[in-house]
Coordinates of C-alpha atoms in Angstrom, one line a residue:
M1 CA 79.2 112.4 122.6
I2 CA 77.8 115.0 125.0
P3 CA 74.2 113.5 125.0
V4 CA 75.8 110.1 126.0
L5 CA 77.7 111.7 128.8
V6 CA 74.8 113.6 130.1
S7 CA 72.5 110.8 129.9
A8 CA 75.1 108.6 131.9
L9 CA 75.1 111.4 134.5
M10 CA 71.4 111.6 134.8
W11 CA 70.9 107.8 135.2
L12 CA 73.8 107.8 137.6
L13 CA 71.9 110.6 139.5
L14 CA 68.7 108.6 139.4
A15 CA 70.3 105.6 140.8
C16 CA 72.0 107.6 143.7
L17 CA 68.5 109.2 144.5
L18 CA 66.9 105.9 144.6
I19 CA 69.5 104.6 146.9
L20 CA 70.2 107.6 149.2
R21 CA 66.5 108.8 149.4
R22 CA 64.9 105.3 149.9
G23 CA 61.9 105.6 152.1
R24 CA 61.5 109.4 151.7
G25 CA 58.0 110.7 150.8
E26 CA 59.3 113.6 148.6
R27 CA 59.8 112.5 145.0
T28 CA 59.9 115.5 142.9
I29 CA 63.8 115.4 142.4
T30 CA 63.4 111.7 141.5
Y31 CA 60.8 112.5 138.9
A32 CA 63.0 115.3 137.5
A33 CA 66.1 113.0 137.1
L34 CA 64.0 110.3 135.4
L35 CA 62.4 112.6 133.0
I36 CA 65.8 114.4 132.2
A37 CA 67.6 111.0 131.9
I38 CA 64.9 109.8 129.3
A39 CA 65.2 113.0 127.4
M40 CA 68.9 112.8 127.1
T41 CA 68.8 109.1 126.2
L42 CA 66.4 109.9 123.4
N43 CA 69.0 112.6 122.2
I44 CA 71.6 109.7 121.3
D45 CA 71.7 109.5 117.7
S46 CA 71.2 105.8 117.3
I47 CA 68.4 105.7 119.8
Y48 CA 67.0 109.0 118.4
V49 CA 67.0 107.5 114.7
A50 CA 65.3 104.2 115.8
F51 CA 62.5 105.8 117.8
D52 CA 61.9 108.5 115.4
G53 CA 61.4 106.1 112.8
I54 CA 58.7 104.4 114.8
V55 CA 56.7 107.7 115.1
G56 CA 56.9 108.8 111.5
G57 CA 60.3 109.9 110.7
T58 CA 59.6 113.5 110.9
N59 CA 61.6 114.5 113.8
L60 CA 58.5 114.1 116.3
L61 CA 60.8 112.5 118.8
T62 CA 62.6 116.0 119.2
L63 CA 59.5 117.4 120.6
V64 CA 59.0 114.5 122.9
A65 CA 62.5 114.5 124.2
D66 CA 62.4 118.3 124.7
L67 CA 59.0 118.2 126.4
A68 CA 60.4 115.5 128.8
L69 CA 63.5 117.7 129.4
T70 CA 61.3 120.9 130.1
V71 CA 59.1 119.1 132.6
G72 CA 62.1 117.6 134.2
V73 CA 63.7 121.0 134.5
F74 CA 60.4 122.2 136.2
F75 CA 60.7 119.3 138.7
L76 CA 64.2 120.3 139.4
G77 CA 63.1 123.7 140.2
R78 CA 60.1 122.6 142.4
S79 CA 62.4 120.3 144.4
V80 CA 64.7 123.1 145.5
M81 CA 61.8 125.4 146.1
K82 CA 60.1 122.7 148.4
A83 CA 63.5 122.4 150.3
S84 CA 63.6 126.2 150.9
D85 CA 61.7 128.1 153.8
H86 CA 61.8 131.3 152.0
R87 CA 60.0 131.4 148.8
S88 CA 59.5 134.9 147.1
R89 CA 56.6 135.6 144.8
S90 CA 58.8 135.8 141.8
V91 CA 60.4 132.4 142.5
Q92 CA 56.9 131.0 143.1
L93 CA 55.8 132.3 139.7
A94 CA 59.1 131.1 138.0
L95 CA 58.6 127.6 139.3
G96 CA 54.8 127.6 139.1
I97 CA 52.7 125.4 136.9
P98 CA 51.3 128.2 134.9
A99 CA 54.7 129.1 133.7
L100 CA 55.3 125.6 132.6
V101 CA 51.9 125.3 130.8
I102 CA 52.5 128.4 128.9
T103 CA 56.0 127.3 128.0
L104 CA 54.7 123.9 126.7
V105 CA 52.0 125.4 124.6
C106 CA 54.3 128.0 123.0
V107 CA 56.7 125.2 122.4
I108 CA 54.4 122.9 120.8
A109 CA 53.0 125.7 118.7
A110 CA 56.4 126.7 117.5
F111 CA 57.5 123.1 116.7
F112 CA 54.4 122.5 114.3
L113 CA 55.5 125.7 112.5
I114 CA 58.6 124.1 111.5
D115 CA 59.2 122.4 108.0
R116 CA 60.7 119.4 109.7
G117 CA 61.4 117.1 106.6
S118 CA 62.7 113.4 107.5
T119 CA 64.5 112.2 110.4
T120 CA 67.9 114.1 111.3
T121 CA 70.2 114.0 114.4
N122 CA 71.2 117.6 113.8
F123 CA 68.0 119.3 114.1
M124 CA 68.7 122.8 114.8
L125 CA 71.8 122.7 112.7
E126 CA 69.8 121.8 109.5
L127 CA 66.5 123.7 110.3
G128 CA 67.8 126.5 112.7
D129 CA 67.4 128.9 109.9
Q130 CA 63.7 128.6 110.0
T131 CA 62.1 131.4 112.3
G132 CA 59.8 128.6 113.9
A133 CA 62.8 126.6 114.8
A134 CA 64.6 129.5 116.3
A135 CA 61.5 130.5 118.3
Y136 CA 61.1 126.8 119.4
S137 CA 64.7 126.5 120.7
M138 CA 64.6 129.9 122.3
I139 CA 61.4 129.5 124.2
H140 CA 63.0 126.4 125.6
F141 CA 66.2 127.8 126.9
V142 CA 64.4 131.0 128.1
Y143 CA 62.4 128.9 130.3
Y144 CA 65.3 126.9 131.5
A145 CA 67.3 130.3 132.3
I146 CA 64.0 131.4 134.4
V147 CA 64.1 128.2 136.4
L148 CA 67.8 128.2 136.9
T149 CA 67.7 131.8 138.0
A150 CA 65.0 130.9 140.5
M151 CA 67.0 127.7 141.7
A152 CA 70.2 129.8 142.0
A153 CA 68.4 132.3 144.3
L154 CA 67.0 129.6 146.4
A155 CA 70.4 127.7 146.6
S156 CA 72.0 131.0 147.5
R157 CA 69.7 131.3 150.6
Q158 CA 70.7 127.9 151.6
L159 CA 74.5 129.0 151.7
R160 CA 73.8 131.5 154.5
N161 CA 72.4 128.7 156.7
N162 CA 74.5 125.7 155.9
R163 CA 77.9 125.0 157.4
G164 CA 80.7 122.5 156.4
I165 CA 79.9 119.8 153.9
Q166 CA 76.4 120.9 153.7
L167 CA 77.7 124.0 151.7
L168 CA 78.8 121.8 148.8
P169 CA 75.3 120.9 147.4
P170 CA 73.9 124.5 147.2
V171 CA 77.3 125.8 145.9
S172 CA 77.1 123.1 143.2
L173 CA 73.6 124.1 142.3
V174 CA 74.6 127.8 142.0
I175 CA 77.5 127.0 139.9
G176 CA 75.3 124.7 137.6
S177 CA 72.7 127.3 137.3
V178 CA 75.1 130.0 136.3
F179 CA 76.5 127.8 133.6
G180 CA 73.0 126.9 132.5
I181 CA 72.1 130.6 132.2
A182 CA 75.3 131.2 130.2
L183 CA 74.4 128.3 128.0
T184 CA 71.0 130.0 127.3
V185 CA 72.9 133.0 126.1
V186 CA 75.0 131.1 123.9
V187 CA 71.9 129.3 122.4
I188 CA 69.9 132.4 121.7
T189 CA 72.8 133.9 120.2
M190 CA 73.5 130.8 118.0
D191 CA 69.6 131.0 117.0
V192 CA 69.6 134.6 116.1
A193 CA 72.8 134.4 114.2
H194 CA 71.6 131.4 112.2
V195 CA 68.2 133.0 111.2
A196 CA 70.2 136.0 110.3
V197 CA 72.5 133.9 108.4
N198 CA 75.6 135.2 110.2
L199 CA 77.2 131.7 110.3
D200 CA 80.5 133.1 111.5
L201 CA 78.9 134.4 114.8
M202 CA 76.9 131.1 115.1
L203 CA 80.1 128.9 114.7
A204 CA 81.9 131.2 117.2
A205 CA 79.1 130.8 119.8
S206 CA 78.9 127.1 119.2
V207 CA 82.4 126.5 120.5
A208 CA 81.1 127.2 124.1
Y209 CA 78.0 125.3 123.7
G210 CA 79.3 121.9 124.5
P211 CA 81.4 122.5 127.4
L212 CA 78.7 124.8 129.0
Y213 CA 76.1 122.1 128.3
L214 CA 78.2 119.4 130.1
L215 CA 79.3 121.6 132.8
T216 CA 75.6 122.6 133.5
F217 CA 74.4 119.3 134.0
L218 CA 77.7 118.1 135.9
F219 CA 77.2 120.5 138.6
L220 CA 73.4 120.2 138.8
C221 CA 74.1 116.6 139.3
L222 CA 76.6 117.1 141.9
G223 CA 74.3 119.3 143.8
F224 CA 71.3 117.1 143.8
A225 CA 73.2 114.0 144.4
G226 CA 75.3 115.7 147.2
Q227 CA 72.3 116.7 149.4
P228 CA 71.5 113.1 150.5
V229 CA 75.2 112.2 150.6
A230 CA 76.0 115.4 152.7
R231 CA 73.0 114.5 155.1
S232 CA 74.2 111.1 155.5
M233 CA 77.8 111.9 156.3
E234 CA 76.8 114.6 158.6
A235 CA 74.5 112.1 160.4
R236 CA 77.2 109.6 160.8
S237 CA 79.7 112.4 162.2
R238 CA 77.1 113.5 164.7
E239 CA 76.4 110.0 165.8
K240 CA 80.1 109.4 166.3
I241 CA 80.5 112.6 168.3
T242 CA 77.3 111.7 170.3
R243 CA 78.6 108.4 171.2
A244 CA 82.0 109.7 172.5
L245 CA 80.1 112.3 174.5
A246 CA 78.0 109.5 175.9
R247 CA 81.0 107.5 177.0
Q248 CA 82.6 110.7 178.5
V249 CA 79.4 111.6 180.4
E250 CA 78.8 108.2 181.7
P251 CA 80.9 108.4 185.0
V252 CA 79.1 111.4 185.9
W253 CA 75.7 109.8 185.2
A254 CA 76.6 106.8 187.2
R255 CA 77.3 109.0 190.2
A256 CA 74.1 110.9 189.7
V257 CA 71.7 107.9 189.4
A258 CA 73.4 106.4 192.5
V259 CA 72.1 109.1 194.6
R260 CA 69.0 109.9 192.4
P261 CA 67.8 107.0 190.5
G262 CA 66.0 108.1 187.1
I263 CA 63.6 106.4 184.8
S264 CA 66.5 104.5 183.0
Q265 CA 66.8 102.4 186.1
S266 CA 63.1 101.6 185.9
E267 CA 62.5 97.9 184.1
D268 CA 59.0 99.5 182.9
A269 CA 60.6 102.5 181.3
A270 CA 61.0 102.3 177.5
F271 CA 64.6 103.2 177.2
H272 CA 66.8 102.3 174.1
A273 CA 70.3 102.8 175.2
E274 CA 71.7 101.5 171.7
N275 CA 70.5 104.8 170.3
A276 CA 73.2 107.4 170.9
E277 CA 71.2 110.5 171.1
T278 CA 68.5 108.7 173.3
L279 CA 71.4 107.5 175.7
L280 CA 73.0 110.9 176.0
H281 CA 69.9 112.7 176.3
R282 CA 69.0 110.4 179.3
E283 CA 72.3 111.1 181.0
V284 CA 72.1 114.7 180.7
V285 CA 68.5 114.7 182.0
E286 CA 69.3 112.6 184.9
I287 CA 72.5 114.5 185.8
R288 CA 70.7 117.8 185.7
D289 CA 67.9 116.4 187.9
A290 CA 70.4 115.2 190.4
M291 CA 72.1 118.7 190.4
I292 CA 68.9 120.5 191.0
D293 CA 67.2 118.2 193.3
T294 CA 67.7 119.7 197.0
R295 CA 66.9 116.4 198.5
V296 CA 70.0 114.9 197.4
S297 CA 74.0 115.8 197.7
F298 CA 75.4 115.7 194.3
E299 CA 78.2 118.0 193.1
V300 CA 80.0 118.2 189.9
S301 CA 83.5 119.8 189.1
D302 CA 84.0 122.7 186.6
D303 CA 85.3 120.3 183.9
E304 CA 82.4 117.9 184.4
R305 CA 79.8 120.8 184.3
R306 CA 81.4 121.8 180.9
L307 CA 81.3 118.5 179.8
V308 CA 77.4 118.3 180.4
E309 CA 76.9 121.7 178.7
R310 CA 78.9 120.5 175.8
A311 CA 76.8 117.3 175.6
E312 CA 73.5 119.7 175.9
R313 CA 74.8 121.7 172.8
Q314 CA 75.5 118.5 170.9
L315 CA 71.9 117.4 171.5
L316 CA 70.5 120.7 170.4
G317 CA 72.7 121.1 167.4
A318 CA 74.1 124.4 168.7
G319 CA 77.3 126.1 167.8
R320 CA 79.9 128.0 169.8
G321 CA 80.0 131.5 171.3
E322 CA 76.7 133.6 171.7
T323 CA 74.6 130.8 170.0
A324 CA 75.8 128.2 172.4
T325 CA 75.2 130.7 175.3
R326 CA 71.5 131.1 174.3
V327 CA 71.1 127.5 173.9
R328 CA 72.7 126.8 177.3
S329 CA 70.4 129.3 178.9
R330 CA 67.3 127.8 177.4
S331 CA 68.3 124.3 178.1
R332 CA 68.8 125.2 181.8
I333 CA 65.4 126.5 182.1
G334 CA 64.3 123.4 180.5
W335 CA 66.0 121.2 182.9
E336 CA 64.7 123.1 185.8
Q337 CA 61.1 122.6 184.8
Q338 CA 61.7 118.9 184.4
K339 CA 60.8 116.8 187.6
R340 CA 61.0 113.3 187.4

């Protein structure tokens, strides 16, 4: 049941990414979702039995699915790293190609040391008492834990810079990574217990396996799907606020261009008023130009000045308090340097 749920989650994530990230050049997360979705689908019992029979009926499909999952996890980590401005040396090593290649080589070597027998949908349960099978499983999960630890470190950095709804994706990634690391501990415990023939410990640890497996993928999917959703929602909110400010500033702008016409009044100027940010930017620029032009008489009230400054902060994406003060000072210098 868990492979079916995780497979559905991954195909849903892939669909969301294809829709929400349409037109973007960066495809790393899309490749990750596709590979993991394929891996999870191949782990569904009926599909596994059918396809493993095609490739010889010796559980070779387990290796194919696990390799796809490993490469998919690699791409997950790379996608988070590419979105981060700060990449420590340890993170780069953990998410680098050499680490992936070493893992794949070790996994393949361990797999062919296993006496695999005929097709089984309980690979580790039936064969996990073999040292090769335990090594095969542990190599996979140790690599997953390394990648997830690096992802959690990168996502934690994003928590310091993000605000509002933009906090949800990195929080989800951190939670998913923590669950994944806990899952690794459980799997290694089960593998060691199985080889040591401590079945009581193995069964006790296995209770946590299913929930942790599902929670890991659930929160990782929420994190990765949440990024484009959060950006889209934030962009819509910003546009709504920008349009409202443009309407509020318009009367002041009309007075400004009446005494000092700007390029928005020129028929030859490429001015797209339907774009909210372009319109607000043009309004603020021409109001500022009228305010600093000593050749014309143009005064604004304190309320109007505060409104213009609020519009500037909106355009610059500044917050309140000290940050806004710095942005306002910088923007004033910029306006004074612009002579149109």
